[in-house]
XYZ file of N, CA and C in Angstrom:
747
model
N 0.630 -1.284 -0.381
C 0.167 0.132 -0.148
C 0.710 1.124 -0.073
N 1.846 1.265 0.449
C 2.860 2.258 0.644
C 3.201 2.677 -0.749
N 3.764 1.651 -1.572
C 4.159 1.955 -2.912
C 3.049 2.714 -3.640
N 1.545 1.962 -3.367
C 0.592 2.503 -4.211
C -0.034 4.280 -4.024
N 0.418 4.512 -2.597
C 0.068 5.915 -2.419
C 1.274 6.595 -2.953
N 2.806 6.247 -2.928
C 3.578 7.014 -3.529
C 3.543 7.176 -4.712
N 3.251 6.029 -5.658
C 3.265 6.287 -7.188
C 2.125 7.382 -7.770
N 1.204 7.326 -6.974
C 0.065 8.363 -7.534
C 0.611 9.931 -7.810
N 1.496 10.126 -7.202
C 2.302 11.622 -7.285
C 3.442 11.795 -8.271
N 3.772 10.233 -8.788
C 4.895 10.537 -10.223
C 4.125 10.813 -11.570
N 4.888 11.866 -11.907
C 5.094 11.812 -13.384
C 4.927 13.461 -14.108
N 4.728 13.808 -15.176
C 5.453 15.050 -15.513
C 4.497 15.892 -16.814
N 4.710 17.387 -17.408
C 5.361 17.794 -18.571
C 4.644 18.626 -19.409
N 4.457 19.343 -21.197
C 4.162 20.916 -21.959
C 2.524 21.329 -22.621
N 2.560 22.404 -23.250
C 1.291 23.127 -23.425
C 0.389 23.736 -24.870
N -0.717 23.999 -24.659
C -1.813 24.161 -25.745
C -2.538 25.369 -25.241
N -2.475 26.445 -26.267
C -3.224 27.776 -25.862
C -4.295 28.051 -26.840
N -5.311 28.456 -26.436
C -6.586 28.891 -27.596
C -6.536 30.106 -27.728
N -6.824 30.617 -29.177
C -6.675 32.171 -29.596
C -8.236 32.864 -29.462
N -8.563 33.740 -29.779
C -9.923 34.039 -29.604
C -10.776 33.570 -30.541
N -10.380 32.968 -31.851
C -11.072 32.648 -32.510
C -11.342 31.011 -32.334
N -10.837 30.359 -31.297
C -10.904 28.753 -30.632
C -9.951 28.217 -31.334
N -8.793 28.551 -32.364
C -7.787 27.842 -33.023
C -6.897 27.842 -31.783
N -6.154 26.662 -32.096
C -5.251 26.058 -30.926
C -3.907 26.634 -31.492
N -3.187 27.355 -30.448
C -1.877 27.721 -30.872
C -0.849 27.166 -29.788
N 0.223 26.338 -30.643
C 1.165 25.873 -29.794
C 2.589 26.764 -29.813
N 2.740 26.515 -28.543
C 4.301 27.212 -28.048
C 5.379 26.193 -28.340
N 6.291 26.572 -28.774
C 7.358 25.864 -28.975
C 8.285 25.585 -27.919
N 8.494 24.241 -27.392
C 8.676 23.821 -26.190
C 10.392 24.038 -26.468
N 10.972 24.592 -25.437
C 12.246 24.846 -25.468
C 13.210 24.430 -24.104
N 12.734 23.831 -23.342
C 13.270 23.506 -21.732
C 12.852 22.116 -21.587
N 13.210 21.491 -20.677
C 12.818 19.830 -20.216
C 13.089 20.179 -18.784
N 11.772 19.425 -17.985
C 11.924 18.954 -16.501
C 12.170 17.473 -16.420
N 13.172 17.368 -15.690
C 13.372 15.641 -15.503
C 13.191 14.907 -14.210
N 12.838 13.865 -13.946
C 12.451 13.104 -15.251
C 11.175 13.116 -15.441
N 10.666 12.742 -16.842
C 9.255 12.914 -17.201
C 8.833 11.499 -17.465
N 7.693 11.375 -17.376
C 6.786 10.045 -17.977
C 7.424 8.698 -17.075
N 7.788 7.714 -18.074
C 8.309 6.423 -17.420
C 9.507 6.651 -17.013
N 10.015 7.599 -17.220
C 11.478 8.045 -16.111
C 11.339 8.079 -14.538
N 10.155 8.639 -14.444
C 9.840 8.710 -12.902
C 9.761 7.486 -12.130
N 9.253 6.717 -12.923
C 9.088 5.265 -12.462
C 10.558 4.489 -12.269
N 11.631 5.028 -12.574
C 12.813 4.262 -12.636
C 13.556 5.127 -11.591
N 13.043 6.163 -11.026
C 14.027 6.902 -9.926
C 13.651 7.183 -8.379
N 13.493 6.164 -7.937
C 12.932 6.252 -6.610
C 13.874 7.256 -5.921
N 15.089 7.462 -6.049
C 16.030 8.292 -5.425
C 15.070 9.628 -5.164
N 14.436 10.014 -6.514
C 14.206 11.392 -6.593
C 12.432 11.403 -5.889
N 12.046 10.651 -4.984
C 10.569 10.743 -4.601
C 10.588 11.739 -3.464
N 11.646 11.951 -2.763
C 11.599 13.298 -1.694
C 11.710 14.594 -2.637
N 12.005 14.660 -3.517
C 12.083 15.848 -4.164
C 10.664 16.647 -4.500
N 10.706 17.945 -4.024
C 9.871 18.629 -4.146
C 9.662 19.049 -5.476
N 8.939 18.864 -6.574
C 8.641 19.655 -7.283
C 8.074 20.974 -7.853
N 8.390 21.875 -7.625
C 7.954 23.219 -7.381
C 7.242 23.887 -8.781
N 7.729 22.846 -9.764
C 7.171 23.657 -11.002
C 5.945 22.634 -11.856
N 5.414 21.357 -11.079
C 4.804 20.577 -11.613
C 3.667 20.890 -10.856
N 2.360 20.753 -11.723
C 1.095 20.773 -10.935
C 0.439 19.340 -11.170
N 0.101 18.927 -9.960
C -0.843 17.549 -10.012
C -2.063 17.721 -10.076
N -2.996 16.994 -10.937
C -4.291 17.199 -10.527
C -4.960 15.729 -10.954
N -6.538 15.890 -10.962
C -7.151 14.600 -11.182
C -8.722 14.915 -11.522
N -9.221 14.036 -12.558
C -10.460 13.905 -13.197
C -11.085 12.668 -12.501
N -12.124 13.080 -11.811
C -13.078 11.664 -11.013
C -14.710 12.143 -11.417
N -15.166 11.066 -10.967
C -16.476 10.869 -10.988
C -17.069 11.449 -9.390
N -17.727 12.551 -9.522
C -18.129 12.822 -8.067
C -19.567 13.418 -7.879
N -20.615 13.530 -7.184
C -21.716 14.088 -7.228
C -21.670 15.836 -7.160
N -21.944 16.407 -8.275
C -21.551 17.660 -8.181
C -22.812 18.464 -7.201
N -23.712 17.517 -6.885
C -24.899 18.359 -5.947
C -24.526 18.138 -4.773
N -23.453 17.447 -4.039
C -23.179 17.480 -2.963
C -23.530 16.157 -2.106
N -24.238 15.490 -2.940
C -24.943 14.099 -2.329
C -23.892 13.019 -2.856
N -24.664 11.770 -2.611
C -23.670 10.480 -2.489
C -23.911 9.868 -4.151
N -24.328 10.526 -5.121
C -24.114 9.756 -6.546
C -22.769 10.117 -7.085
N -22.010 9.307 -6.567
C -20.564 9.726 -7.164
C -20.217 8.670 -8.419
N -21.100 8.285 -8.606
C -20.975 7.567 -9.915
C -21.594 6.072 -10.158
N -22.907 6.141 -9.075
C -23.672 4.782 -9.213
C -25.021 5.157 -10.296
N -25.085 6.351 -10.693
C -26.045 6.276 -11.980
C -25.274 6.798 -13.158
N -24.156 6.944 -12.943
C -23.393 7.559 -14.347
C -23.800 9.216 -14.652
N -24.768 9.802 -13.784
C -25.041 11.147 -14.173
C -24.006 12.087 -14.202
N -23.179 11.941 -13.102
C -21.721 12.509 -12.758
C -20.577 11.996 -13.382
N -20.618 11.083 -14.376
C -19.490 10.534 -14.473
C -18.726 10.786 -16.042
N -18.810 12.064 -16.494
C -18.605 12.320 -17.577
C -18.615 14.287 -17.675
N -17.574 14.731 -18.304
C -17.671 16.225 -18.436
C -18.943 16.597 -19.616
N -19.040 16.282 -20.530
C -19.907 16.219 -21.503
C -20.125 15.141 -22.405
N -21.129 15.353 -23.479
C -21.055 14.585 -24.473
C -20.813 14.975 -25.932
N -20.104 14.226 -26.799
C -19.672 14.496 -28.225
C -20.129 13.356 -29.083
N -21.358 13.862 -29.464
C -22.440 12.960 -30.190
C -22.675 11.706 -29.017
N -22.189 10.314 -29.521
C -22.733 9.608 -28.621
C -21.619 9.078 -27.786
N -20.647 9.487 -27.579
C -19.234 9.369 -26.704
C -19.272 10.498 -25.608
N -18.889 9.898 -24.383
C -18.296 10.708 -23.362
C -17.057 11.218 -23.195
N -16.913 12.578 -22.798
C -15.802 12.949 -22.462
C -15.627 12.973 -21.366
N -14.712 12.027 -20.676
C -14.420 12.133 -18.974
C -13.361 12.547 -18.284
N -12.404 12.992 -19.350
C -10.990 14.207 -18.914
C -10.652 14.529 -20.147
N -10.186 15.765 -19.714
C -9.413 16.629 -20.713
C -8.507 17.875 -20.148
N -7.221 17.522 -20.413
C -6.150 17.813 -20.054
C -5.391 19.033 -21.141
N -4.664 19.894 -20.498
C -3.498 20.800 -21.633
C -2.319 20.179 -21.003
N -1.547 20.391 -22.046
C -0.246 19.795 -22.006
C 0.901 21.166 -21.598
N 1.632 20.508 -21.198
C 2.524 19.359 -21.559
C 2.212 18.661 -20.158
N 2.009 17.259 -20.439
C 1.835 16.555 -19.076
C 1.761 14.927 -19.485
N 1.296 14.138 -18.598
C 1.272 12.938 -18.363
C 0.273 12.303 -17.583
N -0.448 11.502 -17.982
C -1.501 10.709 -17.430
C -0.522 9.937 -16.462
N -0.691 9.790 -15.410
C 0.092 8.825 -14.393
C -0.550 7.594 -13.538
N -1.903 8.020 -13.667
C -2.610 6.826 -13.174
C -4.154 6.625 -13.484
N -4.709 5.591 -13.545
C -5.945 5.255 -13.761
C -6.661 4.289 -12.948
N -7.879 4.765 -12.099
C -8.375 3.797 -11.452
C -9.515 3.839 -11.569
N -10.576 2.343 -11.466
C -11.961 2.133 -11.703
C -12.065 0.781 -10.643
N -13.295 1.195 -9.567
C -13.521 0.216 -9.167
C -14.226 -1.107 -9.755
N -14.683 -0.830 -10.952
C -15.433 -1.709 -11.422
C -15.653 -1.334 -12.903
N -14.715 -1.766 -13.666
C -14.697 -1.244 -15.014
C -15.890 -1.819 -15.858
N -16.778 -0.988 -16.675
C -17.677 -1.743 -17.420
C -17.290 -2.096 -19.058
N -18.346 -2.548 -19.768
C -18.218 -2.679 -21.244
C -17.974 -1.358 -21.691
N -17.390 -1.519 -22.666
C -17.152 -0.279 -24.032
C -15.595 -0.113 -24.437
N -15.232 1.286 -24.495
C -13.886 1.553 -25.027
C -13.702 2.590 -24.567
N -12.133 2.692 -23.942
C -11.765 3.985 -23.624
C -10.755 4.473 -24.465
N -10.583 5.789 -24.961
C -9.693 6.043 -25.954
C -9.039 7.266 -25.596
N -7.695 7.241 -26.284
C -7.109 8.673 -25.739
C -6.788 9.533 -26.716
N -7.373 10.442 -26.978
C -6.974 11.325 -28.266
C -5.687 12.568 -27.594
N -4.602 12.541 -28.185
C -3.461 13.139 -27.859
C -3.094 14.238 -28.853
N -2.684 15.520 -28.383
C -2.200 16.674 -29.215
C -3.138 16.859 -30.151
N -4.581 16.846 -29.807
C -5.588 17.472 -30.771
C -6.005 16.278 -31.879
N -5.475 15.439 -31.808
C -5.673 14.552 -33.208
C -7.038 14.026 -33.350
N -7.506 13.931 -34.146
C -8.986 13.516 -34.690
C -9.231 11.994 -34.666
N -8.200 11.196 -34.269
C -8.428 9.561 -34.326
C -7.530 9.492 -32.881
N -8.349 8.175 -32.137
C -7.628 7.938 -30.625
C -6.323 7.245 -31.113
N -5.160 7.957 -30.413
C -3.776 7.145 -30.271
C -4.179 5.842 -29.756
N -4.727 5.863 -28.723
C -5.321 4.601 -27.866
C -6.612 3.855 -27.846
N -6.627 2.830 -28.216
C -8.281 2.566 -28.124
C -8.456 1.274 -27.919
N -8.773 0.985 -26.557
C -8.955 -0.387 -26.028
C -10.389 -0.663 -25.442
N -10.677 -1.758 -25.058
C -11.910 -1.837 -24.363
C -11.713 -1.474 -22.759
N -12.432 -1.119 -22.062
C -12.087 -0.653 -20.917
C -11.571 -1.644 -20.160
N -11.702 -2.567 -19.950
C -11.381 -3.829 -19.265
C -9.574 -4.218 -19.488
N -9.565 -3.900 -20.951
C -8.113 -4.535 -21.366
C -7.177 -3.715 -20.622
N -7.396 -2.564 -20.287
C -6.266 -1.485 -19.795
C -5.804 -2.213 -18.586
N -6.391 -3.081 -17.936
C -5.935 -3.983 -16.427
C -6.010 -5.088 -16.629
N -6.195 -5.743 -17.511
C -5.918 -7.443 -17.593
C -4.495 -7.840 -17.869
N -3.642 -6.953 -18.139
C -2.118 -7.398 -18.294
C -1.829 -8.274 -19.730
N -2.793 -8.130 -20.504
C -2.498 -8.615 -21.737
C -2.525 -8.007 -22.881
N -2.392 -6.429 -22.872
C -2.561 -5.763 -23.983
C -1.348 -4.599 -23.886
N -0.245 -4.698 -24.487
C 0.752 -3.727 -24.469
C 0.465 -2.215 -24.405
N 1.194 -1.207 -23.733
C 2.119 -1.776 -22.852
C 1.314 -2.005 -21.376
N 0.097 -2.051 -21.357
C -0.362 -2.063 -19.917
C -0.380 -3.407 -19.287
N 0.764 -3.707 -18.921
C 1.097 -4.978 -18.166
C 1.483 -4.802 -16.642
N 1.331 -5.891 -16.144
C 1.495 -6.349 -14.944
C 2.796 -6.383 -14.468
N 3.396 -5.538 -13.210
C 2.672 -5.146 -12.032
C 2.280 -3.553 -11.927
N 2.266 -2.903 -13.372
C 1.821 -1.578 -13.349
C 0.492 -1.525 -13.543
N -0.021 -2.904 -14.120
C -1.477 -2.662 -14.050
C -2.105 -3.934 -13.352
N -3.350 -4.170 -13.252
C -4.030 -5.207 -12.101
C -5.083 -4.952 -11.451
N -5.544 -5.398 -10.385
C -6.595 -5.202 -9.472
C -6.379 -5.402 -8.368
N -7.520 -5.037 -7.258
C -6.947 -5.382 -5.704
C -8.216 -5.298 -5.056
N -7.987 -5.015 -3.954
C -9.518 -4.736 -2.956
C -9.791 -3.165 -3.571
N -8.978 -2.176 -3.584
C -9.659 -0.721 -4.009
C -10.127 -1.000 -5.828
N -9.956 -2.319 -6.440
C -10.386 -2.229 -7.532
C -9.199 -2.188 -8.666
N -9.721 -1.572 -9.676
C -8.593 -1.859 -10.829
C -7.785 -0.615 -11.095
N -6.443 -0.734 -11.724
C -5.455 0.306 -11.542
C -4.574 0.295 -12.866
N -3.857 1.315 -13.221
C -2.670 1.398 -14.121
C -2.187 2.481 -13.993
N -0.784 2.177 -13.972
C 0.429 3.265 -13.550
C 1.460 3.399 -14.880
N 0.621 3.072 -15.758
C 1.428 2.931 -17.314
C 1.402 4.543 -17.614
N 2.438 5.145 -17.919
C 2.136 6.944 -18.037
C 1.689 6.937 -19.531
N 0.979 7.735 -19.618
C 0.802 8.258 -21.001
C 0.624 9.990 -21.380
N 1.997 10.283 -21.883
C 2.528 11.627 -22.026
C 2.077 12.196 -23.215
N 1.867 13.486 -23.314
C 1.344 14.473 -24.371
C 2.188 15.712 -24.218
N 2.369 16.145 -25.650
C 2.940 17.783 -25.579
C 1.901 18.777 -25.412
N 0.794 18.596 -26.212
C -0.283 19.722 -25.766
C -1.433 19.616 -25.005
N -2.002 18.131 -25.359
C -3.306 18.242 -24.666
C -3.591 16.543 -24.705
N -4.624 16.048 -24.195
C -4.873 15.081 -23.895
C -6.731 14.946 -23.608
N -7.301 14.037 -24.711
C -8.784 14.018 -24.144
C -9.137 12.529 -24.239
N -9.700 12.276 -23.157
C -9.999 10.693 -22.847
C -11.517 10.660 -22.843
N -12.078 9.393 -23.910
C -13.421 9.195 -24.136
C -13.753 8.041 -23.953
N -15.379 7.866 -23.671
C -15.914 6.494 -23.442
C -16.744 6.488 -24.697
N -17.025 4.955 -25.285
C -18.179 5.076 -26.156
C -18.544 3.521 -25.943
N -19.943 3.500 -26.535
C -20.021 2.026 -26.758
C -20.464 1.236 -25.190
N -20.866 2.329 -24.265
C -20.944 2.015 -22.778
C -22.223 2.620 -22.394
N -23.060 1.671 -22.028
C -24.270 2.259 -21.792
C -24.676 2.984 -20.697
N -23.870 2.558 -19.425
C -23.826 3.298 -18.270
C -22.316 3.274 -17.668
N -21.878 4.371 -17.687
C -20.095 4.529 -17.486
C -20.428 4.989 -15.741
N -19.659 4.573 -14.663
C -19.886 4.863 -13.294
C -18.554 5.415 -12.955
N -17.867 4.596 -12.053
C -16.778 5.252 -11.044
C -15.560 5.137 -11.832
N -14.877 6.443 -11.785
C -13.321 6.176 -12.086
C -12.620 7.578 -11.595
N -11.579 7.574 -11.534
C -10.638 8.640 -11.648
C -9.329 8.506 -11.955
N -8.864 9.789 -12.663
C -7.503 9.753 -13.416
C -6.695 10.688 -12.515
N -5.415 10.476 -12.305
C -4.343 11.275 -11.906
C -3.628 11.810 -13.167
N -2.977 12.991 -12.987
C -2.146 13.565 -14.219
C -1.422 14.545 -13.778
N -0.157 15.059 -14.352
C 0.785 15.773 -14.041
C 0.645 16.730 -15.197
N 0.921 18.266 -14.966
C 1.021 19.417 -15.764
C 2.552 19.839 -15.478
N 3.381 20.067 -16.632
C 4.516 20.815 -16.783
C 4.471 22.222 -17.435
N 5.658 23.146 -17.049
C 5.699 24.277 -17.518
C 5.608 24.386 -19.020
N 5.093 25.316 -19.680
C 4.647 25.202 -21.210
C 5.737 25.143 -21.732
N 6.965 25.322 -21.567
C 8.200 25.222 -22.418
C 9.128 23.859 -22.149
N 8.237 22.969 -21.373
C 9.017 21.801 -21.236
C 8.807 20.733 -22.364
N 9.838 20.048 -22.741
C 9.606 19.190 -23.658
C 9.195 17.844 -23.417
N 8.124 17.290 -23.968
C 7.479 16.114 -23.416
C 7.601 15.211 -25.040
N 7.873 14.007 -25.081
C 7.875 13.059 -25.988
C 6.314 12.510 -25.887
N 5.410 12.777 -26.749
C 4.053 11.986 -26.638
C 4.213 10.807 -26.986
N 3.283 10.100 -26.316
C 3.093 8.599 -26.292
C 3.302 8.224 -27.814
N 4.049 7.198 -27.841
C 3.952 6.599 -29.439
C 3.171 5.162 -29.446
N 2.351 4.788 -30.541
C 1.642 3.725 -30.455
C 1.684 3.083 -31.802
N 2.758 1.875 -31.740
C 3.210 0.966 -30.703
C 4.257 1.614 -30.028
N 4.537 1.445 -28.683
C 5.706 2.096 -28.282
C 7.107 1.464 -28.527
N 7.964 2.225 -28.540
C 9.324 1.674 -29.172
C 10.001 0.676 -28.003
N 10.824 -0.352 -28.478
C 11.230 -1.623 -27.589
C 12.108 -0.668 -26.754
N 12.556 0.478 -26.846
C 13.287 1.067 -25.469
C 12.379 1.321 -24.310
N 11.418 2.140 -24.741
C 10.155 2.479 -24.046
C 9.685 1.296 -23.058
N 9.579 0.227 -23.777
C 8.788 -1.105 -23.189
C 9.795 -2.107 -22.458
N 11.255 -1.424 -22.643
C 12.210 -1.969 -21.832
C 12.028 -1.043 -20.468
N 12.031 -0.054 -20.137
C 11.653 0.719 -19.382
C 10.333 0.464 -18.447
N 9.591 -0.224 -19.215
C 8.040 -0.375 -18.751
C 8.446 -1.618 -17.740
N 9.279 -2.777 -18.538
C 9.726 -3.894 -17.530
C 10.474 -3.345 -16.691
N 11.575 -2.685 -16.691
C 12.562 -2.512 -15.438
C 11.311 -1.815 -14.322
N 10.512 -0.665 -14.859
C 9.683 -0.340 -13.978
C 8.876 -1.398 -12.856
N 8.457 -2.413 -13.617
C 7.627 -3.903 -13.168
C 8.685 -4.479 -12.224
N 10.070 -4.509 -12.413
C 10.866 -5.165 -11.574
C 11.102 -4.281 -10.141
N 11.225 -2.928 -10.243
C 11.133 -2.339 -9.357
C 9.729 -2.511 -8.367
N 8.835 -2.508 -8.646
C 7.497 -2.719 -7.885
C 7.651 -4.202 -7.675
N 8.151 -5.198 -8.200
C 8.367 -6.536 -7.865
C 9.141 -6.791 -6.592
N 9.914 -5.863 -6.478
C 10.946 -5.706 -5.458
C 10.547 -5.402 -3.882
N 9.383 -5.028 -3.972
C 8.742 -4.572 -2.901
C 9.071 -5.798 -1.524
N 9.814 -5.277 -0.375
C 10.092 -6.175 0.403
C 11.501 -6.430 0.509
N 11.982 -6.386 -0.395
C 13.602 -6.798 -0.736
C 14.222 -5.553 -0.223
N 15.816 -5.467 -0.601
C 16.676 -4.175 -0.364
C 16.535 -3.355 -1.911
N 16.127 -2.571 -1.902
C 15.738 -1.652 -2.737
C 16.778 -0.618 -2.975
N 17.741 -0.685 -2.271
C 18.763 0.813 -2.253
C 19.305 1.029 -3.326
N 19.513 0.175 -4.320
C 20.317 0.129 -5.543
C 19.460 1.210 -6.257
N 18.121 1.129 -6.375
C 17.467 1.911 -6.877
C 17.068 3.318 -6.305
N 17.023 3.428 -5.153
C 17.279 4.717 -4.123
C 18.441 5.591 -4.203
N 19.792 4.787 -4.504
C 20.858 5.633 -4.757
C 20.934 6.225 -5.780
N 20.432 6.340 -6.981
C 20.590 7.182 -8.089
C 21.727 6.531 -8.827
N 21.915 7.412 -9.857
C 22.933 6.770 -11.353
C 24.132 6.962 -10.594
N 24.971 6.406 -10.586
C 26.551 6.517 -10.389
C 27.031 6.514 -8.915
N 25.902 5.944 -7.800
C 26.143 6.236 -6.561
C 26.004 4.784 -6.056
N 27.121 4.753 -5.157
C 27.161 3.336 -4.587
C 26.886 3.297 -3.265
N 25.416 2.663 -2.740
C 25.018 2.706 -1.842
C 25.186 1.882 -0.319
N 25.574 2.528 0.771
C 26.171 1.592 2.019
C 24.972 1.338 2.881
N 25.063 0.335 3.681
C 23.912 0.075 4.556
C 24.523 -0.177 5.975
N 23.901 -0.156 7.167
C 24.322 0.215 8.279
C 23.165 -0.347 9.207
N 23.213 -1.338 10.057
C 21.869 -1.708 10.743
C 22.654 -0.821 12.537
N 21.441 0.058 13.033
C 21.616 0.464 14.351
C 20.996 0.210 15.400
N 21.143 -0.371 16.550
C 20.616 -0.381 17.324
C 20.696 0.409 18.775
N 19.485 0.459 19.639
C 19.858 1.706 20.439
C 18.501 1.860 21.356
N 18.500 2.223 22.151
C 17.364 2.623 23.283
C 17.345 3.982 23.640
N 16.366 4.758 23.268
C 16.037 6.221 23.821
C 15.648 6.180 25.030
N 16.457 6.905 26.078
C 16.283 7.371 27.390
C 14.893 8.023 27.575
N 13.969 8.117 28.437
C 12.953 8.911 28.776
C 13.340 10.416 28.665
N 12.699 11.042 27.450
C 12.854 12.369 27.429
C 14.308 12.731 26.518
N 15.152 12.137 26.127
C 16.334 12.015 25.614
C 16.215 11.420 24.144
N 17.125 12.311 23.445
C 16.926 11.641 22.271
C 18.342 10.525 21.380
N 17.697 10.124 20.454
C 18.691 9.006 20.163
C 19.153 8.907 18.716
N 20.339 9.412 18.679
C 21.091 9.933 17.507
C 21.252 8.244 16.463
N 20.580 8.486 15.489
C 20.731 7.191 14.626
C 21.879 7.573 13.192
N 21.860 8.949 12.992
C 22.688 9.292 11.999
C 23.141 10.596 12.063
N 24.540 10.623 11.431
C 25.327 11.967 11.527
C 25.984 12.242 10.556
N 26.069 13.591 9.788
C 26.959 13.547 8.399
C 27.213 15.254 8.815
N 28.662 15.181 8.356
C 29.576 16.437 8.401
C 29.808 17.037 7.311
N 29.561 16.260 6.153
C 29.668 17.160 4.834
C 28.825 17.806 4.330
């Protein structure tokens, strides 16, 4: 559960602006915040780092009237309708969708439209995002547990991301976590199919998650650093401090 809570804060990325006539105006990315996307899942040493330039947000189903219909009827489970489809989340970039969670995925399709594209970059049945059988949505970054179904596979975009549901009679509960980066941040928009190099990083992130309960100090140390470990035993006297670490550098 500790890993679950930590990972929902991970991720990153760039931007889209609208002119007065509604046309999109893209800014030219010139700088990069590191790490971004899948790289964040490989750098446990950066978990304590405060990312002052990064905005973290979420889209969820919840009762807009303040009642308890947070998804039961589907009335509050979308932003708007476009034809026979439901828009359930819409973000300006640069950014990354870092987490998907649904307690009970329904039938139908979930589709990701990136950077203003007219056709979806990703289109899968809703349940296929969590079954571990469809690249790159593989275990242990995807799966299910007591709290429902989840995916930590990052979906990055330079300018925008719109998530839509189709062929689903009643769409109920969901929540998406995402991060938004400064407008001049360079983000590699998710590629479909993913490159072998990107899939290798997904595999490495899975190994890190599967190592829970073991010594993960090599991942915590960061690139080029040799970690050292030391066991310390002691008893703190009443009202007295117990020193367990001191560094003079």
